[in-house]
Amino acid sequence: MGVLMSRRQTVERVQKVSLAVSAFKDGLREQPSTRRRAEAGTARQGTLEQEVQEGEEEALAGPSQPEESSASKAAWERLRDGRGVEPEEFDRANRFTPPAFIRPKRELHDDEPPDISLEQREQILNDEMCEICEVWTAESLFPCRICHRVYHDGCLRRMGYLQKDSAVEVTETAHTETGWSCYYCDNLNLLLTEEEMYSLMETLKNCKIIPGVCLTLDDFLHYKHQVHKQQFERTMPEAQEEQAALQFNALDPDKKGHIEWQDFLSHESIQLLQKIRPQNALLRLLTPKERERARAAFLALDQDNDGFIGEGECRQARHTWFRKHQKEMLSCNVSISHVGPISEGSPASSRNGKSPEKILPATKQEETSIDWPGFLRENVAYILAARPNSAALHLQPLA
């Protein structure tokens, strides 16, 4: 069989050959004399000496805490560039080069309300070729449950995104109703602009947070106290401390006593988005698959089809619909076209012997009614927070 080569690989190979030929021709035309080489070496030596001197001055002027080590600085740079903190056990010998990530930019119309119709359904189309190698192999492509991208499991391994048990998890969940989020959608930090990322990094540095390190409950509460004091110049109230403790428990579903760095980073990213951007701007971040999932949730809760649901039903969706299933609840026989998990109040849950009337907290006449646009605004942050594959709940709903 012949070797399939993508357009990207072909272009890269041609560019490498062209660069090599150009460098060879330039070397033949311009062979520097011994004196010129000596002068260049002297200039290079002076430059290196200046860099060393500048590095020593920065080391003397900067803080001497362990988090300012070279490894920590490299971690901050990866975080700034949207690459996260890469595990040290990655085997880089046979890995593809990760694609360059460009952080999003705010547009002038972002704050305007988007037109998301309840009646008009959206057609969900996945890409036909793998996002990494740009080769089509239908039987082995894994679709992302958030965006339109599809991947080969082999390409994900060579990129370093499938490690140990994660490969099995992708295989088991990618074609179920729960689905699998690709490495773009799994990282909520990639939703931040450069300015927002700089703001978050400054906050983490000021609070002595080391990237890549797990946080205990004491660490998490201490961080929350520092952030609150810096922002409001007063001590955090006890009620907010209790809420922070509940959020820690939500980020630690396995009760390990600590939260992983990636879960903490995703939580802080969605918190920052809530504080900085208006709800209309957050609504523009939703993908067609997420909007379809929201439509299905609203229509399932709107039992009488009048276009309104109760406030309690909206909270119910916040708690049950937009959070991930446990592994024992997965069903491999569900089509990937299903747009969302089954909530306790949806019609599909009646097959388990539960009637929607017994689960709904109150009738719509007894509480405030919410229409479709209001439902989206109330739940958009929780929809975004449900993107990561982690079992952690990155945004704990208020009681």
Coordinates of C-alpha atoms in Angstrom, one line a residue:
M1 CA 0.0 0.0 0.0
G2 CA 1.2 3.5 -0.7
V3 CA 1.8 6.0 2.1
L4 CA -0.9 8.6 2.6
M5 CA 0.5 12.1 2.9
S6 CA -1.6 15.1 4.0
R7 CA -1.4 18.5 2.4
R8 CA 0.2 19.9 5.5
Q9 CA 2.9 17.2 5.5
T10 CA 3.6 17.7 1.8
V11 CA 4.0 21.5 2.2
E12 CA 6.2 21.1 5.2
R13 CA 8.5 18.7 3.3
V14 CA 8.8 21.0 0.3
Q15 CA 9.6 24.0 2.6
K16 CA 12.3 22.0 4.4
V17 CA 14.0 21.0 1.1
S18 CA 13.8 24.6 -0.2
L19 CA 15.4 25.9 2.9
A20 CA 18.2 23.4 2.8
V21 CA 19.0 24.2 -0.9
S22 CA 18.9 28.0 -0.2
A23 CA 21.2 27.6 2.8
F24 CA 23.7 25.5 0.7
K25 CA 23.7 28.1 -2.1
D26 CA 24.2 31.0 0.3
G27 CA 27.1 29.1 1.9
L28 CA 28.9 28.7 -1.4
R29 CA 28.4 32.4 -2.3
E30 CA 29.4 33.9 1.0
Q31 CA 32.3 32.0 2.7
P32 CA 33.6 34.4 5.4
S33 CA 37.3 34.9 5.8
T34 CA 39.2 33.9 9.0
R35 CA 39.2 37.5 10.1
R36 CA 35.4 37.9 9.6
R37 CA 34.8 34.6 11.4
A38 CA 37.0 35.9 14.3
E39 CA 35.1 39.2 14.4
A40 CA 31.8 37.3 14.4
G41 CA 33.0 35.1 17.2
T42 CA 34.1 38.1 19.2
A43 CA 30.8 39.8 18.7
R44 CA 28.9 36.6 19.6
Q45 CA 31.0 36.2 22.7
G46 CA 30.2 39.8 23.7
T47 CA 26.5 39.1 23.2
L48 CA 26.7 36.0 25.3
E49 CA 28.6 37.8 28.0
Q50 CA 25.9 40.5 28.0
E51 CA 23.1 37.9 28.2
V52 CA 24.8 36.1 31.1
Q53 CA 25.3 39.4 32.9
E54 CA 21.7 40.4 32.3
G55 CA 20.6 37.0 33.5
E56 CA 22.6 37.4 36.7
E57 CA 21.2 40.8 37.3
E58 CA 17.6 39.5 36.9
A59 CA 18.4 36.7 39.2
L60 CA 19.7 39.1 41.9
A61 CA 16.8 41.5 41.4
G62 CA 14.1 38.9 41.2
P63 CA 12.6 36.9 44.1
S64 CA 14.4 33.8 45.3
Q65 CA 11.4 31.7 46.0
P66 CA 11.4 28.1 44.5
E67 CA 8.5 28.9 42.2
E68 CA 10.8 31.3 40.3
S69 CA 13.0 28.4 39.1
S70 CA 13.7 27.8 35.5
A71 CA 11.3 24.9 35.4
S72 CA 8.6 27.1 36.9
K73 CA 9.3 29.9 34.4
A74 CA 9.0 27.4 31.5
A75 CA 5.7 26.3 33.0
W76 CA 4.4 29.9 33.1
E77 CA 5.5 30.4 29.4
R78 CA 3.6 27.3 28.3
L79 CA 0.6 28.5 30.2
R80 CA 0.8 31.9 28.6
D81 CA 1.0 30.3 25.1
G82 CA -2.0 28.1 25.7
R83 CA -0.1 24.9 26.0
G84 CA -0.7 24.2 29.6
V85 CA 1.8 22.4 31.8
E86 CA 3.1 19.3 30.1
P87 CA 3.9 16.2 32.2
E88 CA 7.6 15.4 32.4
E89 CA 7.0 11.7 31.5
F90 CA 6.0 12.6 27.9
D91 CA 8.1 10.7 25.4
R92 CA 9.0 13.4 22.9
A93 CA 11.1 11.2 20.6
N94 CA 8.3 10.2 18.2
R95 CA 5.7 13.0 18.8
F96 CA 4.1 15.3 16.3
T97 CA 4.8 19.0 16.8
P98 CA 1.7 20.5 18.5
P99 CA 0.0 23.1 16.4
A100 CA 0.5 26.7 17.3
F101 CA -2.5 28.1 19.3
I102 CA -3.6 31.6 18.8
R103 CA -5.7 33.0 21.7
P104 CA -9.1 34.5 20.8
K105 CA -9.7 38.2 20.5
R106 CA -12.7 40.2 21.6
E107 CA -14.8 41.6 18.7
L108 CA -16.9 44.8 18.8
H109 CA -20.2 43.0 18.5
D110 CA -19.5 40.4 21.2
D111 CA -21.6 42.2 23.8
E112 CA -24.6 42.3 21.6
P113 CA -27.3 39.5 22.1
P114 CA -26.8 36.7 19.7
D115 CA -29.7 35.3 17.7
I116 CA -30.2 31.7 19.0
S117 CA -33.6 30.5 18.0
L118 CA -35.4 27.8 19.9
E119 CA -37.5 26.6 17.0
Q120 CA -34.8 26.5 14.3
R121 CA -32.6 23.5 14.8
E122 CA -29.0 23.5 13.7
Q123 CA -27.4 20.9 11.5
I124 CA -24.5 19.2 13.2
L125 CA -21.7 18.3 10.8
N126 CA -18.3 16.9 11.9
D127 CA -15.2 17.2 9.8
E128 CA -14.4 14.4 7.4
M129 CA -10.6 14.4 8.0
C130 CA -8.5 14.0 11.1
E131 CA -7.6 17.4 12.6
I132 CA -3.9 16.3 13.0
C133 CA -3.0 14.3 9.9
E134 CA -5.8 15.5 7.6
V135 CA -6.4 11.9 6.4
W136 CA -9.8 10.3 6.2
T137 CA -10.3 6.9 7.8
A138 CA -14.0 6.6 8.7
E139 CA -13.9 3.6 11.0
S140 CA -11.4 5.0 13.4
L141 CA -12.2 8.7 13.7
F142 CA -13.2 10.0 17.2
P143 CA -15.5 13.0 17.1
C144 CA -15.3 15.8 19.7
R145 CA -18.6 16.3 21.6
I146 CA -18.2 20.1 21.7
C147 CA -16.7 21.2 18.3
H148 CA -16.6 19.8 14.8
R149 CA -13.1 18.2 14.9
V150 CA -12.4 14.5 14.6
Y151 CA -9.2 12.6 15.4
H152 CA -7.4 9.3 15.0
D153 CA -6.5 7.6 18.2
G154 CA -3.0 7.0 16.8
C155 CA -2.5 10.7 16.0
L156 CA -3.7 11.7 19.6
R157 CA -1.1 9.3 21.0
R158 CA 1.7 10.7 18.9
M159 CA 0.7 14.2 19.9
G160 CA 1.0 13.1 23.5
Y161 CA -2.7 13.7 24.4
L162 CA -3.5 10.1 25.2
Q163 CA -1.7 8.8 28.2
K164 CA -2.3 5.5 30.0
D165 CA -6.0 5.2 30.9
S166 CA -7.1 8.1 28.8
A167 CA -6.8 6.1 25.6
V168 CA -9.3 3.6 26.9
E169 CA -11.6 6.3 28.1
V170 CA -11.6 8.0 24.7
T171 CA -12.4 4.7 23.0
E172 CA -15.3 4.0 25.4
T173 CA -16.9 7.4 25.5
A174 CA -16.3 9.1 22.1
H175 CA -19.2 7.3 20.4
T176 CA -21.6 7.5 23.4
E177 CA -24.1 10.2 24.4
T178 CA -21.6 11.4 27.0
G179 CA -18.9 11.9 24.3
W180 CA -15.3 13.1 24.5
S181 CA -13.8 16.6 24.4
C182 CA -10.8 17.2 22.2
Y183 CA -7.7 18.9 23.6
Y184 CA -8.9 22.3 22.4
C185 CA -12.3 22.0 24.2
D186 CA -11.0 20.2 27.2
N187 CA -9.0 23.2 28.3
L188 CA -11.2 26.1 29.4
N189 CA -8.1 28.2 29.8
L190 CA -7.9 28.4 26.0
L191 CA -11.1 30.6 26.0
L192 CA -9.2 33.5 27.6
T193 CA -7.8 36.3 25.5
E194 CA -4.1 37.4 26.0
E195 CA -5.2 40.2 28.2
E196 CA -7.4 37.9 30.3
M197 CA -4.7 35.3 30.5
Y198 CA -2.2 38.0 31.7
S199 CA -4.6 39.1 34.4
L200 CA -5.0 35.5 35.6
M201 CA -1.3 34.8 35.6
E202 CA -0.7 38.0 37.7
T203 CA -3.3 36.9 40.2
L204 CA -1.8 33.4 40.5
K205 CA 1.8 34.8 40.8
N206 CA 0.8 37.3 43.5
C207 CA -0.9 34.5 45.5
K208 CA 2.3 32.3 45.2
I209 CA 0.5 29.6 43.1
I210 CA 3.0 27.2 41.4
P211 CA 1.8 25.9 38.0
G212 CA 1.4 22.2 37.8
V213 CA 1.1 21.6 41.6
C214 CA -2.0 20.1 43.2
L215 CA -3.9 22.2 45.8
T216 CA -5.2 20.9 49.1
L217 CA -8.3 22.4 50.8
D218 CA -6.1 24.7 52.9
D219 CA -4.2 25.9 49.8
F220 CA -7.5 26.5 48.0
L221 CA -9.1 28.4 50.8
H222 CA -5.9 30.4 51.4
Y223 CA -5.8 31.4 47.7
K224 CA -9.5 32.4 47.8
H225 CA -8.9 34.5 50.9
Q226 CA -6.0 36.3 49.3
V227 CA -7.9 37.0 46.0
H228 CA -10.9 38.4 48.0
K229 CA -8.7 40.6 50.1
Q230 CA -6.8 42.0 47.1
Q231 CA -10.1 42.7 45.3
F232 CA -12.2 44.1 48.1
E233 CA -9.6 45.0 50.8
R234 CA -11.4 43.1 53.5
T235 CA -11.7 39.6 54.8
M236 CA -13.8 37.0 53.0
P237 CA -17.1 36.4 54.7
E238 CA -17.8 33.0 56.3
A239 CA -20.6 32.2 53.8
Q240 CA -18.2 32.7 50.9
E241 CA -15.6 30.5 52.6
E242 CA -18.2 27.7 52.9
Q243 CA -19.1 28.1 49.3
A244 CA -15.4 27.8 48.4
A245 CA -15.2 24.6 50.4
L246 CA -18.1 23.2 48.5
Q247 CA -16.4 24.2 45.2
F248 CA -13.3 22.3 46.4
N249 CA -15.3 19.2 47.0
A250 CA -16.9 19.5 43.6
L251 CA -13.4 19.7 42.1
D252 CA -12.3 16.6 44.1
P253 CA -15.0 14.0 43.2
D254 CA -12.7 11.1 44.1
K255 CA -12.1 12.5 47.6
K256 CA -8.3 12.4 47.2
G257 CA -7.8 15.4 49.4
H258 CA -6.4 17.6 46.7
I259 CA -7.5 19.0 43.3
E260 CA -5.5 18.6 40.1
W261 CA -3.8 21.6 38.6
Q262 CA -5.7 21.4 35.3
D263 CA -9.1 21.3 37.2
F264 CA -8.0 24.3 39.3
L265 CA -6.9 26.2 36.1
S266 CA -10.2 25.5 34.3
H267 CA -12.2 26.6 37.4
E268 CA -10.3 29.9 37.7
S269 CA -10.7 30.4 33.9
I270 CA -14.4 30.1 33.9
Q271 CA -14.7 32.2 37.1
L272 CA -12.7 35.0 35.3
L273 CA -14.9 34.8 32.2
Q274 CA -18.0 35.2 34.4
K275 CA -16.5 38.3 36.1
I276 CA -15.1 40.0 33.0
R277 CA -17.4 39.2 30.1
P278 CA -21.1 39.9 29.9
Q279 CA -23.5 37.0 29.3
N280 CA -24.0 37.9 25.7
A281 CA -20.3 37.5 25.0
L282 CA -20.3 34.1 26.8
L283 CA -23.3 33.0 24.6
R284 CA -21.1 33.6 21.5
L285 CA -18.7 31.0 22.8
L286 CA -21.2 28.2 22.5
T287 CA -20.8 25.7 19.7
P288 CA -23.7 24.3 17.6
K289 CA -23.5 21.1 19.5
E290 CA -23.8 22.9 22.8
R291 CA -26.7 25.0 21.6
E292 CA -28.5 21.9 20.4
R293 CA -28.0 20.3 23.8
A294 CA -29.5 23.4 25.5
R295 CA -32.5 23.2 23.1
A296 CA -33.1 19.6 24.0
A297 CA -32.9 20.4 27.7
F298 CA -35.3 23.4 27.5
L299 CA -37.9 21.5 25.4
A300 CA -37.7 18.5 27.8
L301 CA -38.5 20.8 30.7
D302 CA -41.2 22.8 28.9
Q303 CA -43.9 20.2 29.4
D304 CA -46.8 22.3 28.1
N305 CA -44.9 23.8 25.2
D306 CA -45.7 27.4 26.1
G307 CA -42.1 28.6 25.7
F308 CA -41.6 29.1 29.5
I309 CA -40.2 27.0 32.3
G310 CA -40.1 27.6 36.0
E311 CA -37.1 28.9 37.9
G312 CA -36.8 25.7 39.8
E313 CA -36.7 23.8 36.5
C314 CA -33.9 26.1 35.3
R315 CA -31.9 25.3 38.5
Q316 CA -32.6 21.6 38.0
A317 CA -31.1 21.8 34.5
R318 CA -28.1 23.6 36.0
H319 CA -27.6 20.8 38.5
T320 CA -28.3 17.7 36.4
W321 CA -28.3 18.3 32.7
F322 CA -25.0 20.2 32.2
R323 CA -22.9 17.9 34.3
K324 CA -21.2 14.7 33.1
H325 CA -22.5 11.2 33.6
Q326 CA -20.6 8.8 35.9
K327 CA -18.9 5.9 34.0
E328 CA -21.3 3.3 35.2
M329 CA -24.2 5.2 33.6
L330 CA -22.6 5.2 30.1
S331 CA -24.4 3.4 27.3
C332 CA -22.4 2.3 24.3
N333 CA -25.6 1.8 22.2
V334 CA -26.6 5.5 22.1
S335 CA -25.9 7.3 18.8
I336 CA -23.4 10.2 18.7
S337 CA -26.1 12.3 17.2
H338 CA -27.7 12.6 20.7
V339 CA -26.9 16.1 21.8
G340 CA -26.8 15.8 25.5
P341 CA -27.0 13.7 28.7
I342 CA -30.4 12.6 30.0
S343 CA -31.6 14.7 32.9
E344 CA -33.8 13.3 35.7
G345 CA -36.6 15.4 34.4
S346 CA -36.4 14.6 30.7
P347 CA -38.9 12.3 29.0
A348 CA -36.2 9.6 28.4
S349 CA -35.8 9.2 32.2
S350 CA -39.4 8.0 32.5
R351 CA -38.2 4.6 31.2
N352 CA -36.5 4.1 34.6
G353 CA -39.9 4.3 36.3
K354 CA -39.7 8.0 37.4
S355 CA -42.3 10.4 36.2
P356 CA -41.4 14.0 35.5
E357 CA -44.2 15.3 37.7
K358 CA -42.7 13.8 40.8
I359 CA -39.3 15.3 40.1
L360 CA -40.2 18.9 39.2
P361 CA -40.0 21.1 42.3
A362 CA -42.9 23.3 41.6
T363 CA -45.4 24.4 39.0
K364 CA -44.8 27.4 36.8
Q365 CA -47.7 29.3 38.3
E366 CA -46.0 29.3 41.8
E367 CA -42.7 30.7 40.7
T368 CA -41.0 33.0 38.2
S369 CA -41.2 31.9 34.6
I370 CA -38.1 31.9 32.4
D371 CA -38.1 32.0 28.6
W372 CA -35.6 30.5 26.2
P373 CA -33.2 33.5 26.1
G374 CA -33.2 33.8 29.9
F375 CA -32.6 30.0 30.2
L376 CA -29.5 30.4 28.0
R377 CA -28.2 33.4 29.9
E378 CA -28.7 31.6 33.3
N379 CA -26.9 28.4 32.2
V380 CA -24.3 29.5 29.7
A381 CA -21.4 29.5 32.3
Y382 CA -22.4 25.9 33.4
I383 CA -22.6 24.7 29.7
L384 CA -19.0 26.0 29.2
A385 CA -17.9 24.6 32.5
A386 CA -19.0 21.1 31.4
R387 CA -16.6 20.9 28.5
P388 CA -13.6 19.2 30.2
N389 CA -13.4 15.4 30.3
S390 CA -12.5 15.4 34.0
A391 CA -15.1 14.1 36.4
A392 CA -14.6 17.3 38.5
L393 CA -17.5 19.8 38.5
H394 CA -15.7 23.0 37.5
L395 CA -18.5 25.4 38.5
Q396 CA -20.5 24.4 41.5
P397 CA -24.2 25.6 41.1
L398 CA -25.5 27.7 44.0
A399 CA -28.1 26.0 46.1

